[in-house]
Short mmCIF file of C-alpha atoms and ligand atoms in Angstrom, two decimals:
data_model
loop_
_atom_site.label_atom_id
_atom_site.label_comp_id
_atom_site.label_asym_id
_atom_site.label_seq_id
_atom_site.Cartn_x
_atom_site.Cartn_y
_atom_site.Cartn_z
CA UNK A 1494 -7.42 -19.45 215.41
CA UNK A 1495 -4.19 -17.49 215.01
CA UNK A 1496 -1.16 -19.51 213.96
CA UNK A 1497 2.47 -18.48 214.25
CA UNK A 1498 5.75 -20.23 213.62
CA UNK A 1499 8.82 -19.28 215.60
CA UNK A 1500 12.33 -20.61 216.05
CA UNK A 1501 12.79 -19.35 219.60
CA UNK A 1502 11.65 -21.58 222.46
CA UNK A 1503 9.06 -19.21 223.89
CA UNK A 1504 6.81 -21.17 226.22
CA UNK A 1505 3.44 -19.99 227.51
CA UNK A 1506 0.05 -21.24 228.64
CA UNK A 1507 -0.13 -24.84 227.38
CA UNK A 1508 2.94 -26.54 225.94
CA UNK A 1509 2.77 -29.68 223.83
CA UNK A 1510 5.60 -31.95 222.77
CA UNK A 1511 5.66 -35.26 220.91
CA UNK A 1512 6.94 -38.44 222.50
CA UNK A 1513 7.57 -41.55 220.43
CA UNK A 1514 7.03 -45.24 221.19
CA UNK A 1515 8.77 -46.55 224.31
CA UNK A 1516 8.77 -43.04 225.76
CA UNK A 1517 11.44 -41.79 223.37
CA UNK A 1518 11.64 -38.05 223.83
CA UNK A 1519 11.60 -35.62 220.97
CA UNK A 1520 13.98 -32.66 221.21
CA UNK A 1521 11.03 -30.61 222.51
CA UNK A 1522 10.06 -33.13 225.18
CA UNK A 1523 13.69 -33.34 226.26
CA UNK A 1524 13.98 -29.57 226.56
CA UNK A 1525 10.86 -29.48 228.73
CA UNK A 1526 12.21 -32.27 230.88
CA UNK A 1527 15.46 -30.37 231.43
CA UNK A 1528 13.71 -27.06 232.12
CA UNK A 1529 11.57 -28.73 234.78
CA UNK A 1530 14.40 -30.61 236.38
CA UNK A 1531 13.07 -34.01 235.36
CA UNK A 1532 9.41 -33.52 236.30
CA UNK A 1533 8.34 -34.66 232.84
CA UNK A 1534 10.15 -37.99 232.85
CA UNK A 1535 9.05 -38.60 236.44
CA UNK A 1536 5.45 -38.10 235.36
CA UNK A 1537 5.98 -40.54 232.47
CA UNK A 1538 7.35 -43.19 234.82
CA UNK A 1539 4.38 -42.76 237.17
CA UNK A 1540 1.82 -43.27 234.39
CA UNK A 1541 0.86 -45.74 231.69
CA UNK A 1542 1.91 -43.32 229.00
CA UNK A 1543 4.38 -44.91 226.56
CA UNK A 1544 4.28 -42.60 223.54
CA UNK A 1545 1.83 -44.71 221.56
CA UNK A 1546 -0.23 -42.77 219.07
CA UNK A 1547 -3.39 -41.24 220.63
CA UNK A 1548 -2.00 -41.38 224.18
CA UNK A 1549 -1.79 -38.15 226.16
CA UNK A 1550 -0.30 -37.15 229.49
CA UNK A 1551 -1.04 -33.83 231.16
CA UNK A 1552 1.41 -32.45 233.69
CA UNK A 1553 -0.10 -29.45 235.44
CA UNK A 1554 1.96 -26.47 236.62
CA UNK A 1555 5.39 -28.14 236.40
CA UNK A 1556 8.05 -26.31 238.33
CA UNK A 1557 10.73 -24.44 236.42
CA UNK A 1558 8.46 -23.55 233.54
CA UNK A 1559 6.31 -20.51 232.92
CA UNK A 1560 3.34 -22.50 231.70
CA UNK A 1561 -0.03 -23.67 232.96
CA UNK A 1562 0.63 -27.20 231.83
CA UNK A 1563 2.69 -29.52 229.70
CA UNK A 1564 0.98 -32.06 227.49
CA UNK A 1565 2.83 -35.02 226.09
CA UNK A 1566 1.17 -36.53 223.06
CA UNK A 1567 2.07 -39.96 221.75
CA UNK A 1568 3.45 -39.79 218.23
CA UNK A 1569 3.93 -43.54 217.83
CA UNK A 1570 6.67 -45.13 215.75
CA UNK A 1571 9.07 -42.37 214.75
CA UNK A 1572 10.09 -44.09 211.51
CA UNK A 1573 6.49 -44.60 210.46
CA UNK A 1574 5.37 -41.01 211.22
CA UNK A 1575 3.67 -39.49 208.19
CA UNK A 1576 1.42 -36.56 207.30
CA UNK A 1577 -1.72 -38.24 208.64
CA UNK A 1578 -0.13 -39.35 211.90
CA UNK A 1579 1.02 -35.77 212.52
CA UNK A 1580 -2.53 -34.56 211.88
CA UNK A 1581 -3.81 -37.01 214.49
CA UNK A 1582 -1.07 -35.85 216.86
CA UNK A 1583 -2.03 -32.18 216.50
CA UNK A 1584 -5.74 -32.95 216.66
CA UNK A 1585 -5.30 -35.03 219.82
CA UNK A 1586 -3.45 -32.18 221.50
CA UNK A 1587 -6.12 -29.68 220.62
CA UNK A 1588 -9.00 -31.92 221.66
CA UNK A 1589 -7.33 -32.61 225.01
CA UNK A 1590 -6.79 -28.93 225.76
CA UNK A 1591 -9.68 -27.23 224.02
CA UNK A 1592 -11.42 -26.35 227.30
CA UNK A 1593 -8.37 -26.17 229.58
CA UNK A 1594 -8.53 -22.41 230.02
CA UNK A 1595 -5.24 -21.61 228.26
CA UNK A 1596 -5.32 -19.17 225.36
CA UNK A 1597 -2.14 -20.17 223.59
CA UNK A 1598 -1.20 -23.68 222.57
CA UNK A 1599 2.55 -24.01 222.03
CA UNK A 1600 3.76 -26.99 220.01
CA UNK A 1601 7.43 -27.68 220.53
CA UNK A 1602 8.22 -29.34 217.21
CA UNK A 1603 11.97 -28.86 217.05
CA UNK A 1604 13.73 -31.47 214.94
CA UNK A 1605 10.40 -32.79 213.51
CA UNK A 1606 10.66 -31.15 210.09
CA UNK A 1607 8.44 -28.54 208.50
CA UNK A 1608 5.91 -30.99 207.05
CA UNK A 1609 5.27 -32.40 210.51
CA UNK A 1610 4.83 -28.87 211.89
CA UNK A 1611 2.35 -27.90 209.20
CA UNK A 1612 0.37 -31.13 209.45
CA UNK A 1613 0.14 -30.97 213.22
CA UNK A 1614 -1.39 -27.51 213.01
CA UNK A 1615 -3.72 -28.62 210.21
CA UNK A 1616 -4.92 -31.48 212.43
CA UNK A 1617 -5.37 -29.07 215.33
CA UNK A 1618 -7.46 -26.73 213.18
CA UNK A 1619 -9.68 -29.61 212.05
CA UNK A 1620 -10.11 -30.63 215.69
CA UNK A 1621 -10.88 -27.11 216.86
CA UNK A 1622 -14.04 -26.92 214.75
CA UNK A 1623 -17.31 -26.48 216.63
CA UNK A 1624 -20.81 -25.50 215.58
CA UNK A 1625 -21.91 -23.48 218.59
CA UNK A 1626 -23.66 -20.57 216.94
CA UNK A 1627 -27.12 -21.50 218.17
CA UNK A 1628 -26.11 -22.20 221.77
CA UNK A 1629 -26.93 -19.32 224.07
CA UNK A 1630 -26.44 -20.99 227.45
CA UNK A 1631 -23.00 -22.52 227.08
CA UNK A 1632 -21.21 -22.06 230.44
CA UNK A 1633 -17.90 -20.24 230.35
CA UNK A 1634 -15.94 -23.29 231.43
CA UNK A 1635 -17.47 -25.26 228.55
CA UNK A 1636 -16.37 -22.75 225.96
CA UNK A 1637 -13.14 -23.31 224.03
CA UNK A 1638 -10.38 -21.12 225.42
CA UNK A 1639 -7.64 -21.50 222.81
CA UNK A 1640 -7.23 -18.63 220.37
CA UNK A 1641 -3.67 -19.08 219.22
CA UNK A 1642 -1.31 -21.84 218.14
CA UNK A 1643 2.40 -21.19 218.31
CA UNK A 1644 4.78 -23.69 216.73
CA UNK A 1645 8.41 -23.82 217.72
CA UNK A 1646 10.25 -25.17 214.69
CA UNK A 1647 13.68 -25.15 213.08
CA UNK A 1648 12.87 -23.55 209.74
CA UNK A 1649 9.99 -21.10 210.15
CA UNK A 1650 9.95 -20.11 206.48
CA UNK A 1651 9.64 -23.72 205.32
CA UNK A 1652 6.97 -24.49 207.92
CA UNK A 1653 4.94 -21.47 206.86
CA UNK A 1654 5.23 -22.48 203.21
CA UNK A 1655 4.03 -26.00 204.02
CA UNK A 1656 1.19 -24.68 206.15
CA UNK A 1657 -0.28 -21.96 203.97
CA UNK A 1658 -2.14 -24.24 201.48
CA UNK A 1659 -3.31 -26.43 204.38
CA UNK A 1660 -4.79 -23.37 206.08
CA UNK A 1661 -6.97 -22.91 202.97
CA UNK A 1662 -7.95 -26.57 202.93
CA UNK A 1663 -8.99 -26.23 206.56
CA UNK A 1664 -11.17 -23.22 205.67
CA UNK A 1665 -12.79 -25.35 202.97
CA UNK A 1666 -13.47 -28.17 205.43
CA UNK A 1667 -14.91 -25.70 207.95
CA UNK A 1668 -17.18 -24.23 205.31
CA UNK A 1669 -18.47 -27.67 204.33
CA UNK A 1670 -19.10 -28.55 208.00
CA UNK A 1671 -20.96 -25.29 208.58
CA UNK A 1672 -23.15 -25.89 205.54
CA UNK A 1673 -24.03 -29.44 206.61
CA UNK A 1674 -24.69 -28.36 210.21
CA UNK A 1675 -26.98 -25.44 209.43
CA UNK A 1676 -30.65 -26.31 209.91
CA UNK A 1677 -32.87 -26.29 206.85
CA UNK A 1678 -34.94 -23.32 207.99
CA UNK A 1679 -31.75 -21.29 207.67
CA UNK A 1680 -29.91 -23.05 204.86
CA UNK A 1681 -32.60 -23.49 202.22
CA UNK A 1682 -31.75 -23.56 198.52
CA UNK A 1683 -31.85 -19.77 198.16
CA UNK A 1684 -29.57 -19.20 201.13
CA UNK A 1685 -27.15 -21.90 199.98
CA UNK A 1686 -26.97 -20.22 196.56
CA UNK A 1687 -26.08 -16.95 198.32
CA UNK A 1688 -23.32 -18.65 200.27
CA UNK A 1689 -21.94 -20.09 197.04
CA UNK A 1690 -22.12 -16.65 195.50
CA UNK A 1691 -20.15 -15.21 198.41
CA UNK A 1692 -17.15 -17.24 197.23
CA UNK A 1693 -16.64 -14.66 194.50
CA UNK A 1694 -14.67 -12.77 197.13
CA UNK A 1695 -12.11 -15.58 197.00
CA UNK A 1696 -11.66 -15.32 193.24
CA UNK A 1697 -14.21 -17.88 192.06
CA UNK A 1698 -16.61 -17.08 189.25
CA UNK A 1699 -20.10 -17.97 190.43
CA UNK A 1700 -23.28 -18.19 188.41
CA UNK A 1701 -26.70 -19.13 189.79
CA UNK A 1702 -29.53 -20.45 187.62
CA UNK A 1703 -33.10 -20.13 188.87
CA UNK A 1704 -36.18 -22.15 187.95
CA UNK A 1705 -36.94 -20.10 184.86
CA UNK A 1706 -33.44 -20.63 183.49
CA UNK A 1707 -33.61 -24.35 184.20
CA UNK A 1708 -37.05 -24.74 182.67
CA UNK A 1709 -35.68 -23.28 179.45
CA UNK A 1710 -32.90 -25.85 179.53
CA UNK A 1711 -35.39 -28.66 180.18
CA UNK A 1712 -33.91 -29.63 183.55
CA UNK A 1713 -37.17 -31.19 184.71
CA UNK A 1714 -35.65 -34.06 186.68
CA UNK A 1715 -34.04 -31.59 189.10
CA UNK A 1716 -37.04 -29.25 189.03
CA UNK A 1717 -39.49 -32.09 189.80
CA UNK A 1718 -37.84 -32.57 193.20
CA UNK A 1719 -38.55 -29.00 194.30
CA UNK A 1720 -42.18 -28.75 193.22
CA UNK A 1721 -43.46 -29.10 196.80
CA UNK A 1722 -41.08 -26.53 198.27
CA UNK A 1723 -41.68 -22.87 199.10
CA UNK A 1724 -38.09 -22.13 198.14
CA UNK A 1725 -36.84 -21.69 194.61
CA UNK A 1726 -34.71 -24.51 193.20
CA UNK A 1727 -31.25 -23.33 192.17
CA UNK A 1728 -28.21 -24.53 190.29
CA UNK A 1729 -24.97 -22.86 191.32
CA UNK A 1730 -21.87 -23.07 189.13
CA UNK A 1731 -18.57 -22.15 190.75
CA UNK A 1732 -15.57 -21.91 188.44
CA UNK A 1733 -11.89 -21.76 189.24
CA UNK A 1734 -9.47 -21.23 186.36
CA UNK A 1735 -6.05 -21.78 187.85
CA UNK A 1736 -4.40 -23.62 184.95
CA UNK A 1737 -2.06 -21.67 182.68
CA UNK A 1738 -4.61 -22.01 179.88
CA UNK A 1739 -8.13 -20.98 180.79
CA UNK A 1740 -9.37 -23.09 177.89
CA UNK A 1741 -7.81 -26.31 179.17
CA UNK A 1742 -10.53 -28.93 179.78
CA UNK A 1743 -11.70 -28.71 183.39
CA UNK A 1744 -12.37 -31.22 186.10
CA UNK A 1745 -16.07 -30.96 186.92
CA UNK A 1746 -17.41 -31.69 190.41
CA UNK A 1747 -21.13 -32.14 190.94
CA UNK A 1748 -22.92 -32.12 194.30
CA UNK A 1749 -26.32 -33.19 195.54
CA UNK A 1750 -27.74 -30.25 197.46
CA UNK A 1751 -31.03 -31.42 198.90
CA UNK A 1752 -31.30 -28.88 201.71
CA UNK A 1753 -33.95 -31.02 203.39
CA UNK A 1754 -35.18 -34.45 202.37
CA UNK A 1755 -38.55 -35.37 203.84
CA UNK A 1756 -38.90 -38.04 201.18
CA UNK A 1757 -41.67 -36.02 199.55
CA UNK A 1758 -44.97 -37.84 199.01
CA UNK A 1759 -43.06 -41.09 199.74
CA UNK A 1760 -42.60 -39.55 203.18
CA UNK A 1761 -39.82 -40.77 205.44
CA UNK A 1762 -40.57 -41.98 208.98
CA UNK A 1763 -40.21 -39.27 211.62
CA UNK A 1764 -37.47 -40.78 213.77
CA UNK A 1765 -34.12 -39.42 212.70
CA UNK A 1766 -35.59 -37.30 209.93
CA UNK A 1767 -33.79 -34.30 211.42
CA UNK A 1768 -30.54 -35.62 210.02
CA UNK A 1769 -31.87 -34.92 206.55
CA UNK A 1770 -30.82 -31.30 206.96
CA UNK A 1771 -27.47 -32.77 205.95
CA UNK A 1772 -28.71 -34.16 202.66
CA UNK A 1773 -26.83 -31.37 200.92
CA UNK A 1774 -23.51 -32.90 202.07
CA UNK A 1775 -22.43 -33.50 198.48
CA UNK A 1776 -23.01 -29.87 197.58
CA UNK A 1777 -21.18 -28.85 200.76
CA UNK A 1778 -18.19 -31.01 199.81
CA UNK A 1779 -18.05 -29.44 196.35
CA UNK A 1780 -18.45 -25.90 197.71
CA UNK A 1781 -15.81 -26.44 200.40
CA UNK A 1782 -13.45 -27.91 197.81
CA UNK A 1783 -13.89 -24.89 195.54
CA UNK A 1784 -13.21 -22.62 198.53
CA UNK A 1785 -10.02 -24.56 199.30
CA UNK A 1786 -8.80 -24.63 195.68
CA UNK A 1787 -9.36 -20.91 195.19
CA UNK A 1788 -7.78 -20.14 198.55
CA UNK A 1789 -4.59 -21.97 197.75
CA UNK A 1790 -4.67 -20.87 194.12
CA UNK A 1791 -4.60 -24.39 192.73
CA UNK A 1792 -3.03 -24.63 189.28
CA UNK A 1793 -5.99 -26.36 187.69
CA UNK A 1794 -9.33 -25.60 186.05
CA UNK A 1795 -12.13 -26.93 188.21
CA UNK A 1796 -15.86 -26.29 187.95
CA UNK A 1797 -18.20 -27.11 190.84
CA UNK A 1798 -21.91 -27.52 190.11
CA UNK A 1799 -24.47 -27.96 192.87
CA UNK A 1800 -28.18 -28.70 192.52
CA UNK A 1801 -29.96 -26.93 195.39
CA UNK A 1802 -33.49 -28.05 196.18
CA UNK A 1803 -35.82 -29.02 198.98
CA UNK A 1804 -37.87 -32.25 198.86
CA UNK A 1805 -41.27 -31.62 200.50
CA UNK A 1806 -44.73 -33.22 200.39
CA UNK A 1807 -47.30 -30.78 199.05
CA UNK A 1808 -50.24 -30.53 196.67
CA UNK A 1809 -47.77 -29.41 194.01
CA UNK A 1810 -45.22 -32.14 194.79
CA UNK A 1811 -44.28 -34.91 192.40
CA UNK A 1812 -46.36 -38.09 192.86
CA UNK A 1813 -45.16 -41.70 192.70
CA UNK A 1814 -45.77 -42.77 189.11
CA UNK A 1815 -45.18 -39.35 187.60
CA UNK A 1816 -42.97 -39.37 184.54
CA UNK A 1817 -40.45 -36.56 184.06
CA UNK A 1818 -38.08 -35.76 181.22
CA UNK A 1819 -34.48 -34.93 182.06
CA UNK A 1820 -32.47 -32.26 180.28
CA UNK A 1821 -30.82 -34.81 178.01
CA UNK A 1822 -34.24 -36.10 176.91
CA UNK A 1823 -34.45 -39.40 178.80
CA UNK A 1824 -37.72 -40.11 180.57
CA UNK A 1825 -37.92 -41.22 184.19
CA UNK A 1826 -40.81 -42.82 186.05
CA UNK A 1827 -40.60 -41.50 189.61
CA UNK A 1828 -41.79 -44.54 191.55
CA UNK A 1829 -40.44 -43.23 194.83
CA UNK A 1830 -40.15 -39.51 195.53
CA UNK A 1831 -37.60 -40.32 198.25
CA UNK A 1832 -35.12 -41.44 195.60
CA UNK A 1833 -34.72 -37.77 194.67
CA UNK A 1834 -30.95 -37.38 194.80
CA UNK A 1835 -30.40 -39.13 191.49
CA UNK A 1836 -32.96 -36.81 189.84
CA UNK A 1837 -31.00 -33.82 191.10
CA UNK A 1838 -27.70 -35.27 189.98
CA UNK A 1839 -28.54 -36.30 186.42
CA UNK A 1840 -29.51 -32.78 185.37
CA UNK A 1841 -26.52 -31.29 187.19
CA UNK A 1842 -24.27 -33.89 185.51
CA UNK A 1843 -25.82 -33.00 182.16
CA UNK A 1844 -25.00 -29.35 182.79
CA UNK A 1845 -21.45 -30.29 183.78
CA UNK A 1846 -20.87 -32.33 180.62
CA UNK A 1847 -21.45 -29.19 178.56
CA UNK A 1848 -18.05 -27.97 179.77
CA UNK A 1849 -16.40 -31.00 178.09
CA UNK A 1850 -14.58 -32.04 181.27
CA UNK A 1851 -11.66 -34.48 181.21
CA UNK A 1852 -13.32 -36.11 184.23
CA UNK A 1853 -16.56 -35.59 186.12
CA UNK A 1854 -17.05 -36.63 189.74
CA UNK A 1855 -20.26 -36.36 191.73
CA UNK A 1856 -20.72 -36.34 195.50
CA UNK A 1857 -24.01 -37.24 197.13
CA UNK A 1858 -25.59 -38.51 200.32
CA UNK A 1859 -27.41 -40.79 197.93
CA UNK A 1860 -28.41 -44.03 199.62
CA UNK A 1861 -28.99 -45.42 203.09
CA UNK A 1862 -27.80 -48.70 201.58
CA UNK A 1863 -24.21 -47.47 201.39
CA UNK A 1864 -24.22 -47.30 205.21
CA UNK A 1865 -25.32 -50.93 205.32
CA UNK A 1866 -22.52 -51.87 202.92
CA UNK A 1867 -19.61 -49.77 204.20
CA UNK A 1868 -20.67 -48.24 207.51
CA UNK A 1869 -19.08 -44.90 208.29
CA UNK A 1870 -15.51 -45.85 207.43
CA UNK A 1871 -15.44 -45.47 203.67
CA UNK A 1872 -17.43 -43.59 201.10
CA UNK A 1873 -18.60 -45.73 198.18
CA UNK A 1874 -17.10 -45.12 194.75
CA UNK A 1875 -18.64 -46.15 191.44
CA UNK A 1876 -16.93 -45.44 188.15
CA UNK A 1877 -16.85 -46.20 184.45
CA UNK A 1878 -13.09 -45.62 184.42
CA UNK A 1879 -10.48 -47.72 186.24
CA UNK A 1880 -7.82 -45.02 186.20
CA UNK A 1881 -10.16 -42.48 187.77
CA UNK A 1882 -11.30 -44.97 190.42
CA UNK A 1883 -7.64 -45.73 191.18
CA UNK A 1884 -6.79 -42.04 191.47
CA UNK A 1885 -9.65 -41.53 193.92
CA UNK A 1886 -8.48 -44.49 195.95
CA UNK A 1887 -4.97 -43.00 196.11
CA UNK A 1888 -6.27 -39.55 197.08
CA UNK A 1889 -8.39 -41.22 199.75
CA UNK A 1890 -5.37 -42.94 201.23
CA UNK A 1891 -3.22 -39.82 201.35
CA UNK A 1892 -5.97 -37.51 202.61
CA UNK A 1893 -7.36 -39.89 205.19
CA UNK A 1894 -10.81 -39.66 203.61
CA UNK A 1895 -10.93 -43.17 202.29
CA UNK A 1896 -13.19 -44.63 199.63
CA UNK A 1897 -14.07 -48.13 198.53
CA UNK A 1898 -15.06 -49.06 194.99
CA UNK A 1899 -18.21 -51.06 194.32
CA UNK A 1900 -19.17 -52.68 191.01
CA UNK A 1901 -21.42 -51.62 188.16
CA UNK A 1902 -22.82 -53.99 185.54
CA UNK A 1903 -25.50 -54.73 182.99
CA UNK A 1904 -27.44 -56.98 185.39
CA UNK A 1905 -27.83 -54.12 187.85
CA UNK A 1906 -28.70 -51.72 185.06
CA UNK A 1907 -31.70 -53.89 184.07
CA UNK A 1908 -33.16 -53.40 187.55
CA UNK A 1909 -34.09 -49.81 186.71
CA UNK A 1910 -35.89 -50.50 183.43
CA UNK A 1911 -39.46 -49.17 183.54
CA UNK A 1912 -42.70 -50.37 181.95
CA UNK A 1913 -43.71 -46.85 180.97
CA UNK A 1914 -40.57 -44.75 180.62
CA UNK A 1915 -36.88 -45.13 179.77
CA UNK A 1916 -36.15 -45.93 183.39
CA UNK A 1917 -37.57 -45.77 186.89
CA UNK A 1918 -35.85 -44.13 189.82
CA UNK A 1919 -35.68 -47.18 192.11
CA UNK A 1920 -34.24 -50.63 191.45
CA UNK A 1921 -35.79 -52.90 194.04
CA UNK A 1922 -34.47 -54.24 197.33
CA UNK A 1923 -31.10 -55.59 196.26
CA UNK A 1924 -27.95 -53.50 195.72
CA UNK A 1925 -29.61 -50.15 196.35
CA UNK A 1926 -26.42 -48.11 196.15
CA UNK A 1927 -25.39 -49.80 192.92
CA UNK A 1928 -28.72 -49.33 191.15
CA UNK A 1929 -28.60 -45.65 192.15
CA UNK A 1930 -25.15 -45.38 190.58
CA UNK A 1931 -26.39 -47.33 187.56
CA UNK A 1932 -29.08 -44.67 187.13
CA UNK A 1933 -26.43 -41.92 187.02
CA UNK A 1934 -24.33 -44.01 184.67
CA UNK A 1935 -27.07 -43.70 182.04
CA UNK A 1936 -26.43 -39.96 181.83
CA UNK A 1937 -22.66 -39.64 181.58
CA UNK A 1938 -21.82 -41.41 178.33
CA UNK A 1939 -18.13 -42.06 177.75
CA UNK A 1940 -16.72 -39.23 179.86
CA UNK A 1941 -14.61 -40.64 182.70
CA UNK A 1942 -17.01 -40.37 185.63
CA UNK A 1943 -17.06 -41.32 189.27
CA UNK A 1944 -19.87 -41.18 191.78
CA UNK A 1945 -19.00 -40.92 195.47
CA UNK A 1946 -21.81 -41.94 197.83
CA UNK A 1947 -21.12 -40.12 201.09
CA UNK A 1948 -24.34 -40.98 202.96
CA UNK A 1949 -22.24 -42.79 205.60
CA UNK A 1950 -19.41 -40.28 205.87
CA UNK A 1951 -20.89 -36.76 205.53
CA UNK A 1952 -21.88 -36.90 209.17
CA UNK A 1953 -21.29 -39.31 212.04
CA UNK A 1954 -23.06 -39.54 215.35
CA UNK A 1955 -19.78 -40.38 216.98
CA UNK A 1956 -16.28 -40.66 215.70
CA UNK A 1957 -13.06 -41.50 217.50
CA UNK A 1958 -11.01 -39.57 214.99
CA UNK A 1959 -9.92 -36.42 216.87
CA UNK A 1960 -9.96 -34.47 213.58
CA UNK A 1961 -13.72 -35.00 213.28
CA UNK A 1962 -16.31 -33.03 215.26
CA UNK A 1963 -19.47 -34.41 216.81
CA UNK A 1964 -21.48 -34.49 213.58
CA UNK A 1965 -20.71 -32.92 210.21
CA UNK A 1966 -17.31 -34.12 208.94
CA UNK A 1967 -16.86 -32.02 205.81
CA UNK A 1968 -16.08 -35.29 204.02
CA UNK A 1969 -14.90 -34.84 200.45
CA UNK A 1970 -12.98 -31.59 200.78
CA UNK A 1971 -9.68 -33.13 201.83
CA UNK A 1972 -10.22 -35.99 199.37
CA UNK A 1973 -10.82 -33.70 196.40
CA UNK A 1974 -8.17 -31.21 197.41
CA UNK A 1975 -5.67 -34.09 197.35
CA UNK A 1976 -7.14 -35.46 194.14
CA UNK A 1977 -6.65 -32.14 192.37
CA UNK A 1978 -3.12 -31.77 193.77
CA UNK A 1979 -2.17 -35.28 192.65
CA UNK A 1980 -3.90 -35.40 189.27
CA UNK A 1981 -4.64 -31.95 187.88
CA UNK A 1982 -1.77 -29.68 188.90
CA UNK A 1983 1.53 -30.14 187.07
N1 BES B 14 -30.96 -38.81 201.37
C1 BES B 14 -31.35 -40.16 201.30
C2 BES B 14 -30.21 -41.14 201.61
C3 BES B 14 -29.64 -41.11 202.99
C4 BES B 14 -30.12 -41.98 203.96
C5 BES B 14 -28.61 -40.28 203.31
C6 BES B 14 -29.57 -41.98 205.22
C7 BES B 14 -28.07 -40.27 204.58
C8 BES B 14 -28.54 -41.13 205.53
C9 BES B 14 -31.88 -40.47 199.91
O1 BES B 14 -32.48 -39.43 199.24
C10 BES B 14 -32.88 -41.54 200.07
O2 BES B 14 -33.89 -41.29 200.67
N2 BES B 14 -32.60 -42.73 199.54
C11 BES B 14 -33.49 -43.83 199.64
C12 BES B 14 -33.54 -44.48 198.28
C13 BES B 14 -34.62 -45.51 198.16
C14 BES B 14 -35.98 -44.85 198.23
C15 BES B 14 -34.44 -46.22 196.85
C16 BES B 14 -32.91 -44.78 200.68
O3 BES B 14 -31.70 -44.88 200.78
O4 BES B 14 -33.70 -45.37 201.42
MN1 MN B 15 -34.55 -39.27 199.71
ZN1 ZN B 16 -31.91 -37.54 199.78
#
């Protein structure tokens, strides 16, 4: 999508203007009303449109205007308008007009301020995302027609400045959505590692460890998950050094990258198993975040580490009851090979701790139980550090990717004690998301750590948020981009 900012009122194709509660016109809506000799306000009177957020009103081929249509989009309470409400505004406009046939979408945002302009376009970009690459029979009238967004604004330079980092964040979100959407016959661990490597072109330093490297390091928890797979298990390390001092302690992000999770020998039931192509959503969030941070040249040192592996049943696969030794020397009885994410994460966390991070945060589609607890509205957060948990909560609120903290405690920790090893990888029926987090907790020591369980938010079967596509959300990229901006860049 091309994006341009202009200060001249050049209308074309499809023209969008905000209208506030009680049908209060913006400067743009007013200009359109005048140009059409009152057609716009007449259409408002003849409809139920009032300017409430999420409302839209299409006026086709209005006289007096060289445009296919005018779209009014409700912007709600003018005094309460903020970054997120402008995103929803822009996203709603794009979703309404994505298939309308027009090529250019003109936002008349005069008098709205440059932040509003930038956020509206950001929302529109998020809404424009589609994963159509494997569709060969899509009819022409079902294909998106928009190729350009033009924003009429007062201060084009300021709007461009506000938009340029958001453009990079949007690229990061798109990348994460693509990774989650790709089927596992295409995006297996080796292919994912290549896509991580391709980020070198954006200025990231990328290193990929293979099985031999990891064996030497003793990363047998991670390796045990991939024993049944035909693809090589990988660990990709993506580094961005944007702080003034390259030696300044980094923030480390860790992602679960199970490219397909069959459950292994503890095989999952068939219905819905196809969704497990998205079990690398944590790794996608980390990769997309690194893409965004490098793109906008964030002034922070951040290292992203993703464990890439496929969990398959096979003669060589790990069996229930097998005991494996993690890189930090703790032994784990694998009672259930479907609780594989935590095995991936603990070795990746161990690797991350070697960088002596000031904070370490992992992202994982870790437990079905988090969906039972929080649904698809919030990701679950677990942390050994109140300040870090608070910072994530704040970043969640300002990015719109919200999180909810759940407890940890000694009683839960006991649930994963094993008869034969230091711990087992499942904790019984109760508190499944917490015992999974408790497992990770045993590997992070005193370093401020947070675990974000995104099993309910990495994809959604349906969402009424116009910024989110039909399935993969890219959850975590906007959250972490905000987190870095708010906590690591000064
Ligand atoms: N990848 C799954 C968790 C998951 C479930 C993600 C549904 C997204 C949607 C994970 O590896 C898993 O299988 N977890 C088990 C753990 C159990 C065996 C302790 C689960 O949640 O059932
Ligand atoms: Mn599993
Ligand atoms: Zn899994």
